[in-house]
Short mmCIF file of C-alpha atoms in Angstrom, two decimals:
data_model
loop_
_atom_site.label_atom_id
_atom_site.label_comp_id
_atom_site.label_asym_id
_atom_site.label_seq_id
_atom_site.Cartn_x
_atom_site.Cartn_y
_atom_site.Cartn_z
CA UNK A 13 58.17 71.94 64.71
CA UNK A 14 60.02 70.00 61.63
CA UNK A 15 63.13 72.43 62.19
CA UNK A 16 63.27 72.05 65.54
CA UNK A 17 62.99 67.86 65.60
CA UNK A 18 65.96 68.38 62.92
CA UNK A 19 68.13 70.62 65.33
CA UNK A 20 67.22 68.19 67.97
CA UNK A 21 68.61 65.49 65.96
CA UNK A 22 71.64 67.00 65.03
CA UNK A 23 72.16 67.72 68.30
CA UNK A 24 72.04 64.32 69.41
CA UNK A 25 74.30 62.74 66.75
CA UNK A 26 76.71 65.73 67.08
CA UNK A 27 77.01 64.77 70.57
CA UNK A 28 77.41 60.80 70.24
CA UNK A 29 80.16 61.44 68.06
CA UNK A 30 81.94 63.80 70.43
CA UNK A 31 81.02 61.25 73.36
CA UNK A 32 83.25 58.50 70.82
CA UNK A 33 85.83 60.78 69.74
CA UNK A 34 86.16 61.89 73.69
CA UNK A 35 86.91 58.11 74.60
CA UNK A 36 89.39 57.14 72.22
CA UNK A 37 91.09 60.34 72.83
CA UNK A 38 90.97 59.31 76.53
CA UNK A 39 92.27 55.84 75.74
CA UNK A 40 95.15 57.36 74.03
CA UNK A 41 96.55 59.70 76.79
CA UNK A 42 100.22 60.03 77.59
CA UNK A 43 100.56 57.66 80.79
CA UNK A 44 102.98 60.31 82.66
CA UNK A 45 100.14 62.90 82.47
CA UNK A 46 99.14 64.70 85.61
CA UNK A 47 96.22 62.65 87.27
CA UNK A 48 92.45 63.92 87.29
CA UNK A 49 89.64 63.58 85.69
CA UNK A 50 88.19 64.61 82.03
CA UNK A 51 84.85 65.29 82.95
CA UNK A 52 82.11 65.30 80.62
CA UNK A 53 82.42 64.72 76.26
CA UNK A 54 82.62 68.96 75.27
CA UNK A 55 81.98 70.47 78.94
CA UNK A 56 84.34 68.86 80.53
CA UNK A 57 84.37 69.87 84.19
CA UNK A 58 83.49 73.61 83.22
CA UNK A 59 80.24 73.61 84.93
CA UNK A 60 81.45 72.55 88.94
CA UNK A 61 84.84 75.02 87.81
CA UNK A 62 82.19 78.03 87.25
CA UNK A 63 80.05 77.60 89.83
CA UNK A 64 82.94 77.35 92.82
CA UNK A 65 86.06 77.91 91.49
CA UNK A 66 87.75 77.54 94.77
CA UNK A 67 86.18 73.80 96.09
CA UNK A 68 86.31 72.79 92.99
CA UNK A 69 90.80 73.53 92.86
CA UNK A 70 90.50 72.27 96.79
CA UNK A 71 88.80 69.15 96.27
CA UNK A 72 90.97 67.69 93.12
CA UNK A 73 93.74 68.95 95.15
CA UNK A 74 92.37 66.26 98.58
CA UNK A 75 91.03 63.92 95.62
CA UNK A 76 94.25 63.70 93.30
CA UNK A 77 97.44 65.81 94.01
CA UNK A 78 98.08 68.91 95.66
CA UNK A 79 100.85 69.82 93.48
CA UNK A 80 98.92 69.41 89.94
CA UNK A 81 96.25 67.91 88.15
CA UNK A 82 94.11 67.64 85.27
CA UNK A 83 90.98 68.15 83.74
CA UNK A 84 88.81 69.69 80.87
CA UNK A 85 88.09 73.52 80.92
CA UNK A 86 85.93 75.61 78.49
CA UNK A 87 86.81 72.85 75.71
CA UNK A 88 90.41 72.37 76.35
CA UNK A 89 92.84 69.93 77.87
CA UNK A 90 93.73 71.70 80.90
CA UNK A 91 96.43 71.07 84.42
CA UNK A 92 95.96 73.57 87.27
CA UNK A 93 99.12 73.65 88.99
CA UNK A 94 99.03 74.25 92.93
CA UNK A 95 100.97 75.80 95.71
CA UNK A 96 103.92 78.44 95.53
CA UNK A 97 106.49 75.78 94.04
CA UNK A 98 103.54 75.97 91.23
CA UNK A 99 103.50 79.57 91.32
CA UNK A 100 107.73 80.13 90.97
CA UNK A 101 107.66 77.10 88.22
CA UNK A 102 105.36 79.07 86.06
CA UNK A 103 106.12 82.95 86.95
CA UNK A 104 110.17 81.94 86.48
CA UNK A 105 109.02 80.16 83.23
CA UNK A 106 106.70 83.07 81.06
CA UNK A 107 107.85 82.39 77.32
CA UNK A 108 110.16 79.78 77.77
CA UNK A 109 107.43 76.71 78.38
CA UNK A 110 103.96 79.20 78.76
CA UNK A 111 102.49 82.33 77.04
CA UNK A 112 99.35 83.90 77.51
CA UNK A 113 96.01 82.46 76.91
CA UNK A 114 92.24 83.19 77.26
CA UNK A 115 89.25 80.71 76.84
CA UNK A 116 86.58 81.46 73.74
CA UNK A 117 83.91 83.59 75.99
CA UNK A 118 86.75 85.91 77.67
CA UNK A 119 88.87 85.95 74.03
CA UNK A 120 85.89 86.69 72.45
CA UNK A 121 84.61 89.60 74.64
CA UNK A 122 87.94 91.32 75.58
CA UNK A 123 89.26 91.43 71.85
CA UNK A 124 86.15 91.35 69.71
CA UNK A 125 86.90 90.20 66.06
CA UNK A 126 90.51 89.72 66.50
CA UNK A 127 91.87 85.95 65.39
CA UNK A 128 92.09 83.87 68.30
CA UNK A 129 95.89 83.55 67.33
CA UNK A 130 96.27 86.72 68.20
CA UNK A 131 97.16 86.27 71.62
CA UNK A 132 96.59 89.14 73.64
CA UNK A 133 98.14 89.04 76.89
CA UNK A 134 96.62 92.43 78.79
CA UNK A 135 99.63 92.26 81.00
CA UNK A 136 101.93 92.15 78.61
CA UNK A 137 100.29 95.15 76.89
CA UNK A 138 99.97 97.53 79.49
CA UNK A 139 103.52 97.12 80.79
CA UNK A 140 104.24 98.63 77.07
CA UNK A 141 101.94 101.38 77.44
CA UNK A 142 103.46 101.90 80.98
CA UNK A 143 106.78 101.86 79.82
CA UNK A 144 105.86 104.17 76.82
CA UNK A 145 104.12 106.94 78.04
CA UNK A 146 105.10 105.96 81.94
CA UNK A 147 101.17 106.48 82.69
CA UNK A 148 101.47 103.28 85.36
CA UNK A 149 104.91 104.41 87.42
CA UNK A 150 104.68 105.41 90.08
CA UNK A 151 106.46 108.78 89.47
CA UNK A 152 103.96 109.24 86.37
CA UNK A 153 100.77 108.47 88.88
CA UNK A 154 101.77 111.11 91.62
CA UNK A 155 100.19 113.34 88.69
CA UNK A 156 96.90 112.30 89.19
CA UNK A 157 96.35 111.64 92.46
CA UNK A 158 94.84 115.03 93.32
CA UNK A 159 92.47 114.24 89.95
CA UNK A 160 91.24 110.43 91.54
CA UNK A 161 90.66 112.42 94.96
CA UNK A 162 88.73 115.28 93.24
CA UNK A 163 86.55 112.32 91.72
CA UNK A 164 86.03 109.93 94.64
CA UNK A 165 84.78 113.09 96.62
CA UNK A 166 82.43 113.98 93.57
CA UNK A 167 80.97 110.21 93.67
CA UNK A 168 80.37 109.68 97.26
CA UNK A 169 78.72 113.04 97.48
CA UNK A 170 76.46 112.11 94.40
CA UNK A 171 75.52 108.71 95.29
CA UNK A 172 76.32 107.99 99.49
CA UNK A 173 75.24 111.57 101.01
CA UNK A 174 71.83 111.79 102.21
CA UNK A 175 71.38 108.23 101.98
CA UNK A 176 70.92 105.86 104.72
CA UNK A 177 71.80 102.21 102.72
CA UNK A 178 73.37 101.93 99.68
CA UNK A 179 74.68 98.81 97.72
CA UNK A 180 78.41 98.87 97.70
CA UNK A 181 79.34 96.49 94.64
CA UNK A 182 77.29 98.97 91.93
CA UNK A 183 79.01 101.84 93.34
CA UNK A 184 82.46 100.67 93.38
CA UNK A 185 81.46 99.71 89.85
CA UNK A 186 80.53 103.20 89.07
CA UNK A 187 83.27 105.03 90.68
CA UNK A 188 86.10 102.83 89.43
CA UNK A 189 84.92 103.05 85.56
CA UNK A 190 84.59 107.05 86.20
CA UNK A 191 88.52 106.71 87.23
CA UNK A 192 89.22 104.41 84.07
CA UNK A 193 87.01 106.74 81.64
CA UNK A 194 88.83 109.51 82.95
CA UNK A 195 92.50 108.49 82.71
CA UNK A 196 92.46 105.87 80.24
CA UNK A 197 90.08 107.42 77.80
CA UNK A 198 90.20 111.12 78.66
CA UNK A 199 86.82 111.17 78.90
CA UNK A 200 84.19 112.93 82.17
CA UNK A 201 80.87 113.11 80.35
CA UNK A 202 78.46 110.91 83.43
CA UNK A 203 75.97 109.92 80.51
CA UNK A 204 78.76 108.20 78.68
CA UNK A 205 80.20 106.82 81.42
CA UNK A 206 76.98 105.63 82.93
CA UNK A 207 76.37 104.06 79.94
CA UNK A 208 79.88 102.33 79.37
CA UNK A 209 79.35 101.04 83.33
CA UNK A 210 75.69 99.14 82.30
CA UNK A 211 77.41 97.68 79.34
CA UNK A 212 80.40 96.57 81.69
CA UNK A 213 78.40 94.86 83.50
CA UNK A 214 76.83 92.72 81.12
CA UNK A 215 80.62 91.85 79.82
CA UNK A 216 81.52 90.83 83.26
CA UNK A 217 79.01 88.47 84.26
CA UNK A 218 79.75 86.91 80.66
CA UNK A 219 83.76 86.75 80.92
CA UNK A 220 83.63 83.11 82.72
CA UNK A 221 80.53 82.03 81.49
CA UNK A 222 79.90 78.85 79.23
CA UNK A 223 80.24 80.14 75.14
CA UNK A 224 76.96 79.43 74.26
CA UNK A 225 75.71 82.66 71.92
CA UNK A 226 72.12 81.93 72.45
CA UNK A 227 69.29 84.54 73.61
CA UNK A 228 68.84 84.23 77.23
CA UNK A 229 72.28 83.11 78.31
CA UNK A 230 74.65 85.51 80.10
CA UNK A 231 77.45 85.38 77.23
CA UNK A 232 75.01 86.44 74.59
CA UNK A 233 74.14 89.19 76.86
CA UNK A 234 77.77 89.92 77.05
CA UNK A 235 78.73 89.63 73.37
CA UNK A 236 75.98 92.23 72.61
CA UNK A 237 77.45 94.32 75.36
CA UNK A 238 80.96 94.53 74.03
CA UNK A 239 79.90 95.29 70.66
CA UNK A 240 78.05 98.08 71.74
CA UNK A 241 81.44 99.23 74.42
CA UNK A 242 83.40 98.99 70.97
CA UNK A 243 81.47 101.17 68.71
CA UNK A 244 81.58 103.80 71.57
CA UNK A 245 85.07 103.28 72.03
CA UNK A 246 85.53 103.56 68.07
CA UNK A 247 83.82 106.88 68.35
CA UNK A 248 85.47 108.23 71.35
CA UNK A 249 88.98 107.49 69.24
CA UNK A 250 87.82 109.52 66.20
CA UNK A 251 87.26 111.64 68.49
CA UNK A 252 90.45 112.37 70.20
CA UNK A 253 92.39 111.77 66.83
CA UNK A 254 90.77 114.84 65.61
CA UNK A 255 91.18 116.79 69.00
CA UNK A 256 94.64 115.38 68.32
CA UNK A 257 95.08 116.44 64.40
CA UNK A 258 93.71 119.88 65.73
CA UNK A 259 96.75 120.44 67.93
CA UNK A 260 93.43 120.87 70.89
CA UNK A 261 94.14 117.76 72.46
CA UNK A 262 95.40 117.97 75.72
CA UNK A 263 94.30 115.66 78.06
CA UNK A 264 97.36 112.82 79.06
CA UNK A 265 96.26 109.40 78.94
CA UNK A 266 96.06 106.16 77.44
CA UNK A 267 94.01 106.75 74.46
CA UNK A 268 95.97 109.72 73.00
CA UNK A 269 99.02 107.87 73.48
CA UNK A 270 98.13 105.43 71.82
CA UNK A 271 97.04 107.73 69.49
CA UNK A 272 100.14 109.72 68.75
CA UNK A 273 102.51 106.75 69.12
CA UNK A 274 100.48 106.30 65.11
CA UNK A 275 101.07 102.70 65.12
CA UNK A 276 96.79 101.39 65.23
CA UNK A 277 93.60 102.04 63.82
CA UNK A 278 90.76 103.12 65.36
CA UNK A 279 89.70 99.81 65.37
CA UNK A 280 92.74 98.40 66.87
CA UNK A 281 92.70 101.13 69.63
CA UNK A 282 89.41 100.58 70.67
CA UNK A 283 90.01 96.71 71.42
CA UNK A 284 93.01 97.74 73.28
CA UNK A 285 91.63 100.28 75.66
CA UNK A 286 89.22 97.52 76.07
CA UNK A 287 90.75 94.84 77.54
CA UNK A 288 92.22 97.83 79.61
CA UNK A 289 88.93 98.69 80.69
CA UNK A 290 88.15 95.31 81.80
CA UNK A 291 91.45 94.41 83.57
CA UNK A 292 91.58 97.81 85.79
CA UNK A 293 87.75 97.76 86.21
CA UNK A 294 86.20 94.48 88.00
CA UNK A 295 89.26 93.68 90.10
CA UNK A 296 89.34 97.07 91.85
CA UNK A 297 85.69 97.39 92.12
CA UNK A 298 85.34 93.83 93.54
CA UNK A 299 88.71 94.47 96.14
CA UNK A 300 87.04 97.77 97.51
CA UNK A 301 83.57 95.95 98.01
CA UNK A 302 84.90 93.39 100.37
CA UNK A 303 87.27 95.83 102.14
CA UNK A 304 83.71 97.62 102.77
CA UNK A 305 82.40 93.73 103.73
CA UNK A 306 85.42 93.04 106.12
CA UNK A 307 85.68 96.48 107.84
CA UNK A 308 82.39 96.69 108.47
CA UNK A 309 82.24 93.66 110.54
CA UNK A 310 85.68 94.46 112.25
CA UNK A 311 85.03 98.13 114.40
CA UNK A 312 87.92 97.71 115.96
CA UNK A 313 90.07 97.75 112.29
CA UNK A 314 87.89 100.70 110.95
CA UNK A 315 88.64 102.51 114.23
CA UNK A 316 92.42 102.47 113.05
CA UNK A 317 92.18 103.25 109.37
CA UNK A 318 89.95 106.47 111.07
CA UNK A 319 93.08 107.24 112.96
CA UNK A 320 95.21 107.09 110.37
CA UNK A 321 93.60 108.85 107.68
CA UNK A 322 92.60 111.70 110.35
CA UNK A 323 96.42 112.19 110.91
CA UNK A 324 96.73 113.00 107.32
CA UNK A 325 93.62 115.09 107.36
CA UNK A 326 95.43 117.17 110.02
CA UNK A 327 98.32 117.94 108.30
CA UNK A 328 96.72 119.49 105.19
CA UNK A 329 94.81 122.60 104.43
CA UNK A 330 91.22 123.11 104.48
CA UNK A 331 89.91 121.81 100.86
CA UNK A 332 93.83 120.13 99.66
CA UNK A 333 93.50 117.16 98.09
CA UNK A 334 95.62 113.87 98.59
CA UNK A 335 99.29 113.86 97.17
CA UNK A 336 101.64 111.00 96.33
CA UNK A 337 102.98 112.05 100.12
CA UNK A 338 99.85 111.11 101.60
CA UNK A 339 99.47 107.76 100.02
CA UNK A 340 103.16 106.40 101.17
CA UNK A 341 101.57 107.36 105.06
CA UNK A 342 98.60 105.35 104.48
CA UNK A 343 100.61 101.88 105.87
CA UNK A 344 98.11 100.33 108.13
CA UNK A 345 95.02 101.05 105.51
CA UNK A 346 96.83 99.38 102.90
CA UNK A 347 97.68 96.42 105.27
CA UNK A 348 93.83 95.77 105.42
CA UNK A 349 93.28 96.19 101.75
CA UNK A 350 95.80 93.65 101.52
CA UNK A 351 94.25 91.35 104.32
CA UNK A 352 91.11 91.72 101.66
CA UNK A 353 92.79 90.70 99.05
CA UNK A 354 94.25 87.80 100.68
CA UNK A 355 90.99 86.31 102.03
CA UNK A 356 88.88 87.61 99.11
CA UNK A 357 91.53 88.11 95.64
CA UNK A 358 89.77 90.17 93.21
CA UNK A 359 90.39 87.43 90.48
CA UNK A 360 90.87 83.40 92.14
CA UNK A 361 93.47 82.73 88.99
CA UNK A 362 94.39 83.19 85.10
CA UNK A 363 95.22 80.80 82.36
CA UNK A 364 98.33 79.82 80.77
CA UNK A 365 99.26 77.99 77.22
CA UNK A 366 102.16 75.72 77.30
CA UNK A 367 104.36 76.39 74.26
CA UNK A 368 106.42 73.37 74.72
CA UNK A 369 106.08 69.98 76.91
CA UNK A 370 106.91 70.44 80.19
CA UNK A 371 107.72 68.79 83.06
CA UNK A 372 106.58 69.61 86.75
CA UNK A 373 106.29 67.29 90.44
CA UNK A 374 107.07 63.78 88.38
CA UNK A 375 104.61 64.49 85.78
CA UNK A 376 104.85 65.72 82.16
CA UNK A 377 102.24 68.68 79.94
CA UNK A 378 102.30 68.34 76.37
CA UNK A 379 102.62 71.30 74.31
CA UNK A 380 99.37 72.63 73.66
CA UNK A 381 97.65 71.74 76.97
CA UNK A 382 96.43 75.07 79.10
CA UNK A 383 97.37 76.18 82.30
CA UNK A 384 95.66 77.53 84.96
CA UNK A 385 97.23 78.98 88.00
CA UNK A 386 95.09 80.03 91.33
CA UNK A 387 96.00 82.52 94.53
CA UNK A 388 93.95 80.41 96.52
CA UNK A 389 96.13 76.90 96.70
CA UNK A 390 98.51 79.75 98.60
CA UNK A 391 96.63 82.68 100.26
CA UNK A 392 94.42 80.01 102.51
CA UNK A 393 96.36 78.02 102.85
CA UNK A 394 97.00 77.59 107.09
CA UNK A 395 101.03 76.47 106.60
CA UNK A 396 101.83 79.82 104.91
CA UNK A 397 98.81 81.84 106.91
CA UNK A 398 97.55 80.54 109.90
CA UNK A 399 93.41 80.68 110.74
CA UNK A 400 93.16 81.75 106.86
CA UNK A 401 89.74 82.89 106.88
CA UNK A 402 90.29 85.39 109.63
CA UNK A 403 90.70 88.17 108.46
CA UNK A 404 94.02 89.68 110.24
CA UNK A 405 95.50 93.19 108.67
CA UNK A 406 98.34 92.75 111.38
CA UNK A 407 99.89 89.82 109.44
CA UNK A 408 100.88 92.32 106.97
CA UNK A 409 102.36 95.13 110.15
CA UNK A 410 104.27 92.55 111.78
CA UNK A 411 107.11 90.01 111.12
CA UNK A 412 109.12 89.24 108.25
CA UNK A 413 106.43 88.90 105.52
CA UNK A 414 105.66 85.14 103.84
CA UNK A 415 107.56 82.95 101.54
CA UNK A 416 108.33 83.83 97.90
CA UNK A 417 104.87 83.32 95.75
CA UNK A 418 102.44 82.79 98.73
CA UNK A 419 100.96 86.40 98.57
CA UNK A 420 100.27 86.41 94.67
CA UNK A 421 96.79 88.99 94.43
CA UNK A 422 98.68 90.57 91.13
CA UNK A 423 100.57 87.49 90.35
CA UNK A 424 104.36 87.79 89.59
CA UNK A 425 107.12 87.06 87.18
CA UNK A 426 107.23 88.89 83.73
CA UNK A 427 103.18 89.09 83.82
CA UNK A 428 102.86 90.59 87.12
CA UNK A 429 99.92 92.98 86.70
CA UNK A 430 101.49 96.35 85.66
CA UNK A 431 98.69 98.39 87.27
CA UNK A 432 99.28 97.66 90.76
CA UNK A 433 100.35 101.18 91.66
CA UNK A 434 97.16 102.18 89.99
CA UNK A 435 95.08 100.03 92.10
CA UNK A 436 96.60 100.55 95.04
CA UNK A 437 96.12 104.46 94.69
CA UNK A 438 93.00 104.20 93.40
CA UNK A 439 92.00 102.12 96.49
CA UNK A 440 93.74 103.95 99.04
CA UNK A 441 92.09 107.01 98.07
CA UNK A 442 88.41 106.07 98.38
CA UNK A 443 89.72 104.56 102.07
CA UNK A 444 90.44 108.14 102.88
CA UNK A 445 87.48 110.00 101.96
CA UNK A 446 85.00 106.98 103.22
CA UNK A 447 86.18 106.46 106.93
CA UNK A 448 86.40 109.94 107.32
CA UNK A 449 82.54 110.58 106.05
CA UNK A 450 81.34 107.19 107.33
CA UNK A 451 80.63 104.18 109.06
CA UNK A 452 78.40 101.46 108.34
CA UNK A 453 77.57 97.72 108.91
CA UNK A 454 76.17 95.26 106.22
CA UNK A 455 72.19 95.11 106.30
CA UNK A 456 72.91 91.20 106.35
CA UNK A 457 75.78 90.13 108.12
CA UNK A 458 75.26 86.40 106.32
CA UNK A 459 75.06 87.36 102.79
CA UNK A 460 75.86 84.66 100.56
CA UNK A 461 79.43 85.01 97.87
CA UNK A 462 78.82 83.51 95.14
CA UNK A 463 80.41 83.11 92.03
CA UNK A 464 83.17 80.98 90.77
CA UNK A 465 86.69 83.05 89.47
CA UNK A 466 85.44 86.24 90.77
CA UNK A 467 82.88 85.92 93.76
CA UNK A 468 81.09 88.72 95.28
CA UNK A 469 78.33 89.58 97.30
CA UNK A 470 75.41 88.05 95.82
CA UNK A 471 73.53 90.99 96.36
CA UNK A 472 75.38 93.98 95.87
CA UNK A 473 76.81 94.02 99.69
CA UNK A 474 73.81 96.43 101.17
CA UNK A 475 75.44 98.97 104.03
CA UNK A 476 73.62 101.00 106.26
CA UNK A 477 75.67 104.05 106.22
CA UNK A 478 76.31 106.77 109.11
CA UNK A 479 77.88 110.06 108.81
CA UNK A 480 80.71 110.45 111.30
CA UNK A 481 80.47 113.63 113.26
CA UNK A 482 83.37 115.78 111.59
#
């Protein structure tokens, strides 16, 4: 009881002196700063920016400036800069005023031990893997095409046939770390994967949480999760170096490339391949779980992605899997995917540090402050897509696309996510094999997103599922 009243002391006086230190910083500010608001002493304005990431960018936007403002994010003096004048100021200015940056909880669970100088931009990373080894091209992927195919079909026979409701978000989950396991890590064994995907999901639910490593808090929960993801990883690299030593190593992907290249530990691999892990992972789980959400409410779309994908059917052989071929025909499927992307991006926005001051819409950033940019300020927005929350695959069939840096789901510039093709194939294939095996509807047509920089379902998105007649 004595420790406690101590701690709850501390607490108190730690805080009053952070409330004081907060105001004279405030008083102190640089008069051409963006306006906004700084929130509370320490949180800041993390809490409303966790809960809803989108109102909480579209009401400072109505409240303050639609072009930028500030505030105080996960402990740090923060702008959020708006629109697609936003988006070409900071993609057409990587390393000359911004570089790379992730807050404590997502720094601390994507690279583990590693300094917090150590910047490590994933982006950045994989487009040296992919220009390496080539893994991400396009012309590298038509390899293993047939391979995500042979997979997909494996998955939805395991866990969809026979089954008359399934939740969508833990299988897209399942299936997507399967791919990952398979082509970044070289690795098929289901225990190990299965238990890689429960530890995933513990990191992922911690990545924009507050960093408060206490029991019972979804970033503890997390932190313990990628500790345990990095001593597998650790092992499945000691692994492969021997198989690699041996001269029996010869699966292609990520991890024996990095591997031969000789240039990391063990240790250094295994943070590596995961931040991998958790940049191809969540977004194309959470982009084919509202593709199921928006198709299944839409019979007339899913009766055209059928068409499609029967076409291709017909011109293959009994038992042939997809080819790189196939995926160019696939136009109208990947329109939708795109429509879900637009209404529902599989990350809202990413963060930024500014490396010098900079100046944007009248205002000035010191050198220091963080960045963070959002899809939404352009993807609903009504000037650049009219009626923005219907969802519409023709607006990507039709016309002469949108302005530069309105359609941003992988960003752009330097940092533009180099595993697009990846995605997109990845995607594209589990389109094919599901409309031709299925349809279904959701068992609650008003289920509830939630979430703040990457909402989903809030309960898995539940389908009723119903075998076509083949």
């Amino acid at each position: 009881m004595e420790a406690f009243s101590l701690a709850i002391g501390f607490l108190v006086i730690f805080l009053t002196i952070s409330f004081f230190a907060f105001r004279i910083n405030a008083s102190n500010v640089d008069t051409n700063l963006p306006p906004g608001d700084s929130g509370w002493p320490i949180l800041g304005e993390t809490l409303d920016f966790v809960i809803n990431t989108d109102k909480f960018v579209r009401d400072r936007m109505k409240k303050h400036s639609p072009d930028i403002f500030k505030t105080n994010l996960f402990g740090e003096k923060m702008v959020i800069i708006c629109g697609p004048n936003g988006h070409k100021f900071l993609f057409s200015n990587e390393d000359k005023h911004f570089t790379r940056f992730l807050p404590l909880s997502m720094h601390k669970l994507i690279s583990g031990s590693q300094p917090k100088s150590d910047k490590l931009d994933l982006n950045r990373y994989a487009g040296k893997i992919s220009r390496s080894s080539g893994f991400l091209k396009p012309d590298a992927l038509v390899n293993y095409v047939a391979g995500m195919d042979s997979i997909i079909q494996n998955e939805m026979k395991t866990q969809f046939e026979g089954k008359t409701e399934v939740k969508i978000y833990p299988f897209s989950r399942s299936v997507t770390l399967t791919l990952a396991c398979r082509f970044f890590l070289g690795i098929e064994n289901p225990e190990r994967v299965a238990k890689l995907t429960e530890q995933f999901d513990k990191v992922t639910r911690g990545l924009h949480s507050l960093p408060f490593n206490v029991p019972g808090t979804a970033f503890y929960y997390a932190v313990k999760a990628a500790e345990e993801i990095c001593k597998e990883l650790v092992d499945i690299v000691a692994e492969k170096r021997a198989g690699v030593a041996s001269g029996s190593a010869q699966s292609h992907d990520v991890c024996t490339t990095l591997i031969v290249a000789g240039e990391w530990s063990d240790k250094e691999i295994s943070l590596k391949l995961m931040g991998l892990l958790v940049a191809g992972y969540s977004p194309v789980a959470n982009t084919m779980t509202f593709f199921m959400k928006f198709v299944g409410e839409r019979p007339d779309v899913y009766h055209k992605i059928l068409s499609e994908q029967l076409e291709i059917s017909k011109s293959k052989q009994p038992e042939e899997l997809l080819s790189m071929n196939d995926m160019q025909k696939m136009k109208y499927s990947w329109a939708v995917v795109c429509e879900a992307m637009r209404v529902a991006p599989p990350s809202i926005g990413t963060f930024r540090e500014a490396i010098t001051d900079f100046s944007y819409a009248g205002y000035t950033v010191p050198k220091g402050w963080k960045v963070f940019w959002t899809v939404n300020t352009t993807q609903r927005n009504p000037e650049y897509f009219p009626e923005p929350y219907k969802f519409d695959p023709s607006r990507f069939m039709e016309g002469e696309g949108f302005p530069l840096y309105t359609y941003v789901p992988f960003g752009a510039g330097p940092r533009m996510c180099p595993g697009k093709e990846y995605a997109r194939f990845v995607i594209l294939t589990f389109v094919h094999n599901l409309v031709k095996k299925f349809k279904w509807e959701a068992v609650d047509p008003n289920e509830e997103i939630v979430g703040g920089m990457m909402p989903l379902p809030e309960k898995g998105l539940p389908v009723r599922l119903h075998p076509r007649d083949v």
